[in-house]
Short mmCIF file of C-alpha atoms in Angstrom, two decimals:
data_model
loop_
_atom_site.label_atom_id
_atom_site.label_comp_id
_atom_site.label_asym_id
_atom_site.label_seq_id
_atom_site.Cartn_x
_atom_site.Cartn_y
_atom_site.Cartn_z
CA MET T 1 0.23 0.36 0.21
CA ALA T 2 1.12 3.76 0.78
CA SER T 3 4.66 3.83 1.39
CA ASP T 4 6.89 5.29 3.42
CA MET T 5 7.37 8.19 1.38
CA ASN T 6 3.95 9.21 0.30
CA THR T 7 3.12 9.20 4.57
CA GLY T 8 6.08 11.84 4.38
CA LEU T 9 4.66 13.71 1.36
CA MET T 10 1.44 13.81 3.05
CA ASP T 11 2.50 15.52 6.36
CA GLN T 12 4.97 17.73 4.58
CA ARG T 13 2.04 19.22 2.06
CA GLY T 14 -1.35 17.71 2.71
CA LYS T 15 -1.31 18.31 6.35
CA ASN T 16 -3.30 21.27 6.38
CA PHE T 17 -5.41 20.76 3.08
CA ARG T 18 -8.82 20.64 4.32
CA ILE T 19 -12.44 19.66 2.74
CA ASP T 20 -14.25 22.93 2.42
CA GLY T 21 -17.26 22.30 4.40
CA ASP T 22 -19.54 24.14 3.37
CA ARG T 23 -18.93 24.34 0.07
CA LEU T 24 -19.59 20.46 -0.14
CA TRP T 25 -22.46 20.47 2.49
CA ASP T 26 -24.14 23.03 -0.46
CA SER T 27 -23.81 19.64 -2.46
CA LEU T 28 -25.21 17.50 -0.18
CA MET T 29 -28.07 19.40 0.32
CA GLU T 30 -28.87 20.41 -3.59
CA MET T 31 -28.29 16.34 -4.35
CA ALA T 32 -30.82 15.62 -1.44
CA LYS T 33 -33.60 17.78 -3.02
CA ILE T 34 -34.18 14.96 -5.23
CA GLY T 35 -36.32 12.90 -3.89
CA PRO T 36 -38.47 14.26 -1.28
CA GLY T 37 -40.26 12.18 1.75
CA VAL T 38 -43.20 12.68 2.89
CA ALA T 39 -41.39 14.27 6.67
CA GLY T 40 -38.11 15.22 5.73
CA GLY T 41 -35.91 11.63 3.98
CA ASN T 42 -34.95 11.05 0.46
CA ASN T 43 -37.40 8.88 -1.44
CA ARG T 44 -34.41 8.01 -4.46
CA GLN T 45 -35.57 4.27 -4.97
CA THR T 46 -32.99 2.25 -7.46
CA LEU T 47 -33.22 2.58 -11.22
CA THR T 48 -36.92 5.39 -10.47
CA ASP T 49 -36.82 8.47 -12.99
CA GLU T 50 -35.84 10.05 -9.15
CA ASP T 51 -32.31 8.24 -9.35
CA ALA T 52 -32.07 8.29 -12.68
CA GLU T 53 -32.20 12.49 -11.98
CA GLY T 54 -29.50 12.44 -9.24
CA ARG T 55 -27.63 10.67 -11.10
CA ARG T 56 -27.54 12.93 -13.86
CA LEU T 57 -26.95 15.90 -10.71
CA TYR T 58 -23.81 13.41 -9.76
CA GLN T 59 -22.45 13.21 -13.68
CA ALA T 60 -22.38 16.89 -13.16
CA TRP T 61 -20.18 17.06 -10.87
CA CYS T 62 -18.17 15.25 -12.63
CA GLU T 63 -17.46 16.17 -16.57
CA ALA T 64 -17.18 20.25 -13.89
CA GLU T 65 -13.98 18.77 -12.55
CA GLY T 66 -12.74 17.73 -15.91
CA LEU T 67 -13.18 13.67 -15.07
CA GLU T 68 -13.92 11.23 -17.59
CA MET T 69 -17.19 9.03 -16.57
CA GLY T 70 -17.07 5.26 -17.31
CA LEU T 71 -20.51 3.13 -17.27
CA ASP T 72 -21.28 -0.38 -17.18
CA LYS T 73 -23.35 -2.93 -17.95
CA MET T 74 -24.69 -2.48 -14.10
CA GLY T 75 -25.34 1.12 -14.96
CA THR T 76 -22.46 1.71 -11.88
CA MET T 77 -20.98 4.41 -12.38
CA PHE T 78 -17.23 5.98 -12.13
CA ALA T 79 -15.68 8.96 -12.78
CA ARG T 80 -12.14 8.89 -13.45
CA ARG T 81 -8.79 11.73 -12.37
CA GLU T 82 -6.16 10.14 -14.24
CA GLY T 83 -2.82 9.42 -12.55
CA THR T 84 0.34 10.92 -14.03
CA ASP T 85 0.98 6.73 -14.64
CA PRO T 86 -2.05 6.09 -16.42
CA SER T 87 -0.43 1.84 -16.38
CA LEU T 88 -1.38 1.63 -12.58
CA PRO T 89 -5.03 0.43 -10.93
CA PRO T 90 -7.27 3.02 -9.70
CA VAL T 91 -7.67 3.55 -6.29
CA MET T 92 -11.43 3.62 -6.17
CA VAL T 93 -13.77 5.87 -3.59
CA GLY T 94 -17.62 5.82 -3.75
CA SER T 95 -20.52 4.46 -2.43
CA HIS T 96 -24.06 5.09 -3.50
CA LEU T 97 -26.79 7.26 -4.44
CA ASP T 98 -29.66 5.02 -4.55
CA THR T 99 -31.61 5.33 -0.87
CA SER T 100 -34.24 2.89 1.33
CA ARG T 101 -38.06 3.25 1.15
CA PRO T 102 -38.44 6.70 2.05
CA VAL T 103 -37.35 6.29 5.58
CA GLU T 104 -33.89 7.63 5.03
CA ASN T 105 -33.15 11.27 5.92
CA MET T 106 -30.61 13.33 3.77
CA THR T 107 -27.73 11.59 4.72
CA ALA T 108 -28.29 8.96 2.59
CA SER T 109 -27.79 12.74 -0.03
CA ARG T 110 -24.11 12.66 1.94
CA ARG T 111 -22.48 9.98 0.34
CA ALA T 112 -22.57 11.52 -2.89
CA GLY T 113 -19.48 14.22 -1.71
CA ARG T 114 -16.91 12.04 -2.68
CA ALA T 115 -16.92 14.41 -5.83
CA GLY T 116 -15.47 17.17 -2.62
CA ASP T 117 -12.55 14.80 -2.35
CA ILE T 118 -11.02 15.60 -5.98
CA ARG T 119 -11.84 19.05 -6.32
CA THR T 120 -10.23 19.95 -3.00
CA LEU T 121 -7.30 18.09 -5.32
CA ASN T 122 -8.00 20.03 -9.13
CA GLU T 123 -7.66 23.33 -6.22
CA THR T 124 -4.07 22.53 -4.57
CA GLY T 125 -2.91 20.65 -7.76
CA ILE T 126 -1.73 17.86 -5.98
CA LYS T 127 -1.23 14.47 -8.28
CA THR T 128 -1.14 12.10 -8.31
CA ARG T 129 0.64 8.42 -9.16
CA HIS T 130 -2.99 5.68 -9.38
CA PRO T 131 -5.88 7.65 -10.84
CA ILE T 132 -8.63 7.78 -8.57
CA GLU T 133 -11.73 7.00 -9.90
CA VAL T 134 -14.91 8.36 -7.80
CA VAL T 135 -17.91 5.26 -8.05
CA ASN T 136 -22.00 5.42 -7.85
CA TRP T 137 -22.88 0.97 -7.55
CA THR T 138 -26.03 0.49 -8.69
CA ASN T 139 -28.75 -0.25 -6.18
CA GLU T 140 -27.43 -0.45 -2.74
CA GLU T 141 -29.52 -0.29 -0.56
CA GLY T 142 -31.65 -3.50 -2.22
CA THR T 143 -34.95 -2.90 -0.74
CA ARG T 144 -36.93 -2.03 -4.19
CA PHE T 145 -34.73 -4.65 -5.86
CA SER T 146 -33.26 -7.17 -3.91
CA PRO T 147 -30.05 -8.73 -2.34
CA PRO T 148 -28.79 -5.69 -1.58
CA MET T 149 -25.21 -4.06 -3.10
CA MET T 150 -26.19 -5.93 -5.50
CA ALA T 151 -23.51 -3.89 -8.72
CA SER T 152 -21.37 -4.63 -6.08
CA GLY T 153 -21.73 -8.36 -5.56
CA VAL T 154 -21.84 -8.41 -9.46
CA PHE T 155 -18.62 -6.74 -9.73
CA ALA T 156 -16.82 -9.65 -7.69
CA GLY T 157 -18.13 -11.82 -9.11
CA VAL T 158 -20.48 -12.94 -6.25
CA HIS T 159 -23.60 -12.79 -8.20
CA THR T 160 -23.52 -13.26 -12.58
CA LEU T 161 -24.79 -9.93 -14.83
CA ASP T 162 -27.67 -12.91 -15.36
CA TRP T 163 -28.71 -13.27 -13.05
CA ALA T 164 -29.00 -9.84 -11.47
CA TYR T 165 -30.94 -8.63 -14.77
CA GLY T 166 -33.70 -11.12 -14.10
CA ARG T 167 -34.33 -9.51 -9.76
CA THR T 168 -38.00 -8.08 -9.87
CA ASP T 169 -39.40 -5.38 -8.21
CA ALA T 170 -42.99 -5.53 -6.40
CA ALA T 171 -44.12 -4.67 -9.86
CA GLY T 172 -42.57 -7.16 -11.41
CA LYS T 173 -39.98 -5.16 -12.97
CA THR T 174 -36.85 -6.26 -14.09
CA VAL T 175 -32.97 -4.70 -13.06
CA GLY T 176 -32.34 -5.19 -16.84
CA GLY T 177 -35.34 -3.93 -17.97
CA GLU T 178 -35.37 -1.37 -15.49
CA LEU T 179 -31.76 -0.21 -16.26
CA GLU T 180 -32.59 0.50 -20.74
CA ARG T 181 -35.80 2.60 -19.17
CA ILE T 182 -33.59 5.70 -17.51
CA GLY T 183 -30.88 5.09 -20.06
CA TRP T 184 -27.80 3.88 -17.36
CA ILE T 185 -26.65 0.91 -18.77
CA GLY T 186 -23.69 0.91 -20.33
CA ASP T 187 -20.91 -1.48 -22.61
CA GLU T 188 -18.31 -2.06 -20.11
CA GLU T 189 -17.68 -5.62 -18.32
CA VAL T 190 -18.92 -5.45 -14.93
CA GLY T 191 -15.04 -5.98 -12.58
CA ALA T 192 -13.14 -5.60 -16.02
CA ARG T 193 -12.07 -2.26 -14.19
CA LYS T 194 -9.00 -3.63 -11.50
CA LEU T 195 -8.11 -1.87 -8.61
CA ALA T 196 -5.49 -0.56 -6.25
CA ALA T 197 -7.88 -0.35 -3.05
CA PHE T 198 -10.95 0.61 -2.41
CA PHE T 199 -12.65 3.49 -0.12
CA GLU T 200 -16.34 3.46 1.72
CA LEU T 201 -16.98 6.80 3.66
CA HIS T 202 -20.74 6.31 5.54
CA ILE T 203 -22.44 7.11 8.24
CA GLU T 204 -22.33 4.54 11.07
CA GLN T 205 -26.23 3.84 11.70
CA GLY T 206 -25.39 3.18 15.71
CA PRO T 207 -25.02 5.29 18.75
CA ILE T 208 -21.62 4.85 19.51
CA LEU T 209 -19.12 7.10 17.77
CA GLU T 210 -22.05 10.05 18.55
CA ASP T 211 -22.65 8.34 22.63
CA GLU T 212 -18.33 8.80 23.06
CA ASN T 213 -17.57 11.69 21.67
CA ILE T 214 -15.58 10.96 18.89
CA ASP T 215 -14.86 11.88 15.30
CA ILE T 216 -14.23 8.81 13.33
CA GLY T 217 -14.80 5.52 13.43
CA VAL T 218 -12.17 3.80 11.73
CA VAL T 219 -14.09 0.59 10.09
CA THR T 220 -11.70 -2.87 11.59
CA HIS T 221 -14.19 -5.35 10.18
CA GLY T 222 -17.39 -6.06 8.53
CA GLN T 223 -20.21 -8.07 10.43
CA GLY T 224 -21.12 -11.34 9.37
CA LEU T 225 -24.99 -12.31 10.14
CA ASN T 226 -27.12 -14.89 10.01
CA TRP T 227 -30.48 -15.04 8.69
CA LEU T 228 -33.10 -18.06 10.09
CA GLN T 229 -36.13 -19.17 8.98
CA VAL T 230 -38.59 -20.68 11.79
CA THR T 231 -41.90 -22.12 11.52
CA LEU T 232 -43.67 -23.83 14.60
CA THR T 233 -46.56 -25.68 14.79
CA GLY T 234 -49.05 -26.69 17.13
CA LYS T 235 -52.47 -26.87 17.11
CA GLU T 236 -55.01 -23.74 16.08
CA ALA T 237 -58.01 -24.29 18.50
CA HIS T 238 -60.16 -21.46 20.16
CA THR T 239 -59.17 -18.63 22.96
CA GLY T 240 -62.06 -19.40 24.97
CA SER T 241 -62.74 -22.67 25.97
CA THR T 242 -59.30 -24.72 25.09
CA PRO T 243 -57.87 -25.45 29.04
CA MET T 244 -54.63 -23.76 29.73
CA PRO T 245 -53.27 -28.08 28.96
CA LYS T 246 -55.00 -28.72 26.99
CA ARG T 247 -52.69 -25.82 24.29
CA VAL T 248 -50.68 -26.15 21.65
CA ASN T 249 -49.61 -22.82 21.62
CA ALA T 250 -46.74 -22.03 18.89
CA GLY T 251 -46.87 -18.18 19.05
CA LEU T 252 -46.27 -19.02 23.07
CA GLY T 253 -43.01 -21.38 21.46
CA MET T 254 -41.92 -17.90 19.56
CA ALA T 255 -42.19 -15.76 22.35
CA ARG T 256 -39.88 -18.07 24.14
CA ILE T 257 -37.17 -18.18 21.30
CA THR T 258 -37.45 -14.60 20.83
CA GLN T 259 -35.98 -13.99 24.81
CA LEU T 260 -33.60 -17.51 24.16
CA VAL T 261 -32.17 -15.56 20.73
CA ASP T 262 -32.07 -11.89 23.21
CA GLU T 263 -29.84 -13.95 25.61
CA ILE T 264 -27.88 -16.07 22.82
CA ALA T 265 -26.84 -12.39 21.37
CA TRP T 266 -26.36 -11.21 25.00
CA SER T 267 -23.71 -14.51 25.96
CA HIS T 268 -21.35 -12.50 23.02
CA ALA T 269 -20.99 -8.88 24.38
CA PRO T 270 -20.38 -6.55 23.13
CA LEU T 271 -19.82 -7.42 19.50
CA ALA T 272 -22.68 -10.25 19.31
CA VAL T 273 -26.62 -8.80 18.28
CA GLY T 274 -29.61 -10.79 17.54
CA ALA T 275 -33.20 -10.63 17.25
CA VAL T 276 -35.69 -11.77 15.57
CA GLY T 277 -37.34 -9.92 12.88
CA HIS T 278 -40.30 -10.10 10.89
CA CYS T 279 -43.10 -13.10 11.83
CA ASP T 280 -46.59 -14.23 10.16
CA VAL T 281 -48.60 -15.87 13.29
CA TYR T 282 -51.64 -17.94 11.94
CA PRO T 283 -54.48 -17.90 11.17
CA ASN T 284 -53.95 -14.16 12.88
CA SER T 285 -57.25 -14.49 14.81
CA ARG T 286 -57.73 -12.24 17.85
CA ASN T 287 -59.88 -15.36 19.58
CA ILE T 288 -57.94 -18.53 17.40
CA ILE T 289 -54.11 -19.69 19.66
CA PRO T 290 -51.86 -19.52 16.51
CA GLY T 291 -51.37 -22.89 15.09
CA LYS T 292 -48.96 -22.19 13.25
CA VAL T 293 -46.54 -19.26 13.49
CA VAL T 294 -43.07 -18.33 10.80
CA PHE T 295 -40.35 -15.61 11.87
CA THR T 296 -36.78 -15.40 11.33
CA VAL T 297 -34.04 -14.77 13.37
CA ASP T 298 -30.82 -12.45 12.58
CA PHE T 299 -27.47 -12.95 13.81
CA ARG T 300 -24.48 -10.82 13.92
CA HIS T 301 -20.57 -10.92 14.45
CA PRO T 302 -17.45 -10.41 13.43
CA LYS T 303 -16.36 -14.35 13.88
CA GLN T 304 -17.68 -16.88 12.63
CA GLU T 305 -17.31 -19.43 15.13
CA VAL T 306 -19.74 -17.26 17.21
CA ILE T 307 -21.95 -17.22 14.57
CA ASP T 308 -22.40 -20.91 14.34
CA ASP T 309 -21.98 -21.08 18.09
CA MET T 310 -25.27 -18.73 18.10
CA GLU T 311 -27.06 -20.71 15.70
CA ALA T 312 -26.24 -24.55 17.14
CA ARG T 313 -27.71 -22.49 20.76
CA LEU T 314 -29.94 -21.41 18.93
CA ARG T 315 -31.37 -24.75 17.21
CA ALA T 316 -31.39 -26.75 20.98
CA GLY T 317 -32.99 -24.17 23.07
CA ALA T 318 -35.63 -24.14 20.50
CA ALA T 319 -35.73 -27.47 20.15
CA GLU T 320 -36.62 -27.90 24.30
CA ILE T 321 -38.37 -25.52 23.62
CA CYS T 322 -40.72 -27.17 21.73
CA LYS T 323 -40.94 -30.18 23.05
CA GLU T 324 -42.12 -29.23 26.63
CA ILE T 325 -45.07 -27.36 24.50
CA GLY T 326 -45.80 -30.34 21.72
CA LEU T 327 -44.56 -28.11 19.19
CA GLU T 328 -42.45 -29.28 15.73
CA MET T 329 -39.94 -27.47 14.81
CA ASP T 330 -38.62 -26.64 10.94
CA ILE T 331 -35.11 -23.76 10.77
CA GLU T 332 -34.27 -23.57 7.92
CA GLN T 333 -31.30 -20.55 7.24
CA ALA T 334 -32.73 -17.50 5.35
CA GLY T 335 -29.53 -15.69 4.39
CA LYS T 336 -25.50 -15.52 5.09
CA PHE T 337 -22.94 -13.60 5.05
CA ASP T 338 -19.18 -14.73 6.04
CA PRO T 339 -17.12 -12.02 8.43
CA VAL T 340 -15.41 -9.21 6.85
CA GLU T 341 -11.74 -8.07 7.71
CA PHE T 342 -10.63 -5.06 5.98
CA ASP T 343 -7.21 -4.19 4.88
CA ASP T 344 -3.99 -3.79 7.66
CA GLY T 345 -3.36 -1.44 4.70
CA CYS T 346 -6.34 0.77 4.04
CA VAL T 347 -7.14 0.90 7.92
CA GLY T 348 -3.72 2.30 8.08
CA ALA T 349 -4.05 4.38 6.00
CA ILE T 350 -6.84 5.78 7.79
CA ARG T 351 -6.28 6.23 10.65
CA ARG T 352 -2.93 7.68 10.39
CA ALA T 353 -5.02 10.72 8.45
CA ALA T 354 -7.53 11.31 11.42
CA GLN T 355 -4.22 10.56 13.54
CA ARG T 356 -2.53 13.54 10.81
CA LEU T 357 -5.91 15.93 10.97
CA GLY T 358 -6.01 15.92 14.64
CA TYR T 359 -9.85 13.83 14.68
CA SER T 360 -10.28 12.01 17.42
CA HIS T 361 -10.86 8.59 16.27
CA ARG T 362 -11.08 4.55 17.54
CA ASP T 363 -11.81 1.07 16.04
CA ILE T 364 -15.12 0.16 14.89
CA VAL T 365 -16.74 -2.47 13.66
CA SER T 366 -19.50 -2.23 10.71
CA GLY T 367 -22.94 -3.47 11.57
CA ALA T 368 -24.29 -3.95 8.61
CA GLY T 369 -23.66 -4.51 5.44
CA HIS T 370 -21.82 -2.10 2.38
CA ASP T 371 -20.71 -2.46 -1.11
CA ALA T 372 -17.14 -2.39 1.04
CA CYS T 373 -18.23 -5.26 1.59
CA TRP T 374 -18.10 -7.53 -1.88
CA ILE T 375 -14.96 -5.01 -3.00
CA ASN T 376 -12.96 -6.15 -0.83
CA ARG T 377 -12.69 -9.42 -1.90
CA VAL T 378 -11.03 -8.26 -4.52
CA ALA T 379 -8.89 -5.35 -4.17
CA PRO T 380 -7.71 -4.16 -0.39
CA THR T 381 -10.84 -2.53 1.09
CA ALA T 382 -11.34 -0.28 4.26
CA MET T 383 -13.96 1.73 5.60
CA ILE T 384 -14.25 5.02 7.15
CA MET T 385 -17.98 6.34 9.71
CA CYS T 386 -18.58 9.70 11.01
CA PRO T 387 -21.56 9.59 13.86
CA CYS T 388 -25.29 10.41 13.19
CA VAL T 389 -27.66 11.40 14.99
CA ASP T 390 -29.35 9.16 17.68
CA GLY T 391 -27.48 6.54 16.28
CA LEU T 392 -30.70 6.19 13.60
CA SER T 393 -30.30 4.83 9.80
CA HIS T 394 -33.46 4.14 7.39
CA ASN T 395 -35.63 6.83 9.85
CA GLU T 396 -37.08 10.23 8.97
CA ALA T 397 -35.09 10.86 11.66
CA GLU T 398 -31.66 10.36 9.85
CA ASP T 399 -29.08 12.75 10.04
CA ILE T 400 -25.63 14.40 10.97
CA THR T 401 -23.59 17.65 11.25
CA LYS T 402 -21.52 19.47 8.81
CA ASP T 403 -18.51 18.93 11.60
CA TRP T 404 -19.09 14.88 10.83
CA ALA T 405 -19.54 15.64 7.11
CA THR T 406 -16.75 17.74 6.88
CA ALA T 407 -13.89 15.74 9.02
CA GLY T 408 -15.18 12.02 7.34
CA ALA T 409 -14.35 13.60 3.61
CA ASP T 410 -11.25 15.23 4.68
CA VAL T 411 -9.97 11.45 6.35
CA LEU T 412 -11.36 9.65 3.20
CA PHE T 413 -9.21 12.33 1.28
CA HIS T 414 -6.04 12.21 3.38
CA ALA T 415 -6.14 8.53 2.76
CA VAL T 416 -6.76 7.92 -0.54
CA VAL T 417 -4.08 10.37 -1.04
CA GLU T 418 -1.73 8.89 0.62
CA THR T 419 -2.36 5.48 -1.07
CA ALA T 420 -2.72 7.04 -4.59
CA GLY T 421 0.83 8.58 -4.14
CA ILE T 422 1.17 11.67 -3.88
CA VAL T 423 3.77 13.02 -7.00
CA ASP T 424 6.48 15.74 -5.50
CA ASP T 425 6.92 18.33 -8.94
#
């Protein structure tokens, strides 16, 4: 990764270089006007007309800075600032412009602020050996078209292009068809670009940084996750006329297993989390004892062996609960994501940048999935996190401050430039 010489040059020439926070904020607010939500959030779901409008604004920003725009077959946008050695693979930086359902606030748009790094480079006249590319991945959220992190997944070889094209939304429209409709499908093969490193800036989506009054989260790992679907089958019966000893209540089994999930997660504190999310109760009537319930369990931890232990304990404990009540049980895996360990070199560049700039920082684990988690499979990768108000995310109350956004962009700028290698004129 970055050499000692590049680090020294950053210390000498780049120490006082800062992102223009006011300009960054103005750009973020400009993007936030596209796809406004009902209560102050954003509704710019992937491959909608609003997404297309956001892309056009982003393209205009990039063209104003003299960047060359590339577009692949998944609609991912690559804005390139050439290096002094064009033969070298680029250092990529970016995220996504799409939002989830209309429950995200403007922080979703604030991910578009990567162009601020390029503006600062151009104004300061800094040249880098490696090209720098700012990327907008298609369909990170996965709200309209499942799964999330779709384009980055195709780029990393996790999904095939044809499979991604065939994903449908609730109206039966396909990814491939909507890419064509909004006019953002390119000719470049997905994954054809080789890269030297990838950096992503994101809000924490949790309360740790704000609670501890920390400016920057240095993301060392991404949590692995295990989604399990549990089906419990009992016997429907009248709630009023069925004696308590005669009941085979599937809802009671779900309640006890929900408590078990919580206990298992607490036993692996502080990094483990677990919860019952979606649930369906049958027949879902106020005067009928549930005869069947189907619900999902979400376990997460940065170590696979802990995730495996949590699942094993769930299966054993749930079996005992069902035996006591008289329920039949079936557990199937509904989804899985392996833990991610980010590149030491990229993580080090982020840590040095925060130190150089005087920002308080701490190591942190990402509890959510991000494009960086897939790109980590094909290139050295790391993430930066900034605080968010009350730790809220995917909520119209989601918010950050200008100072938090600026600090994150400052650290991103320095980490990327150090990795790309300053050329000393």
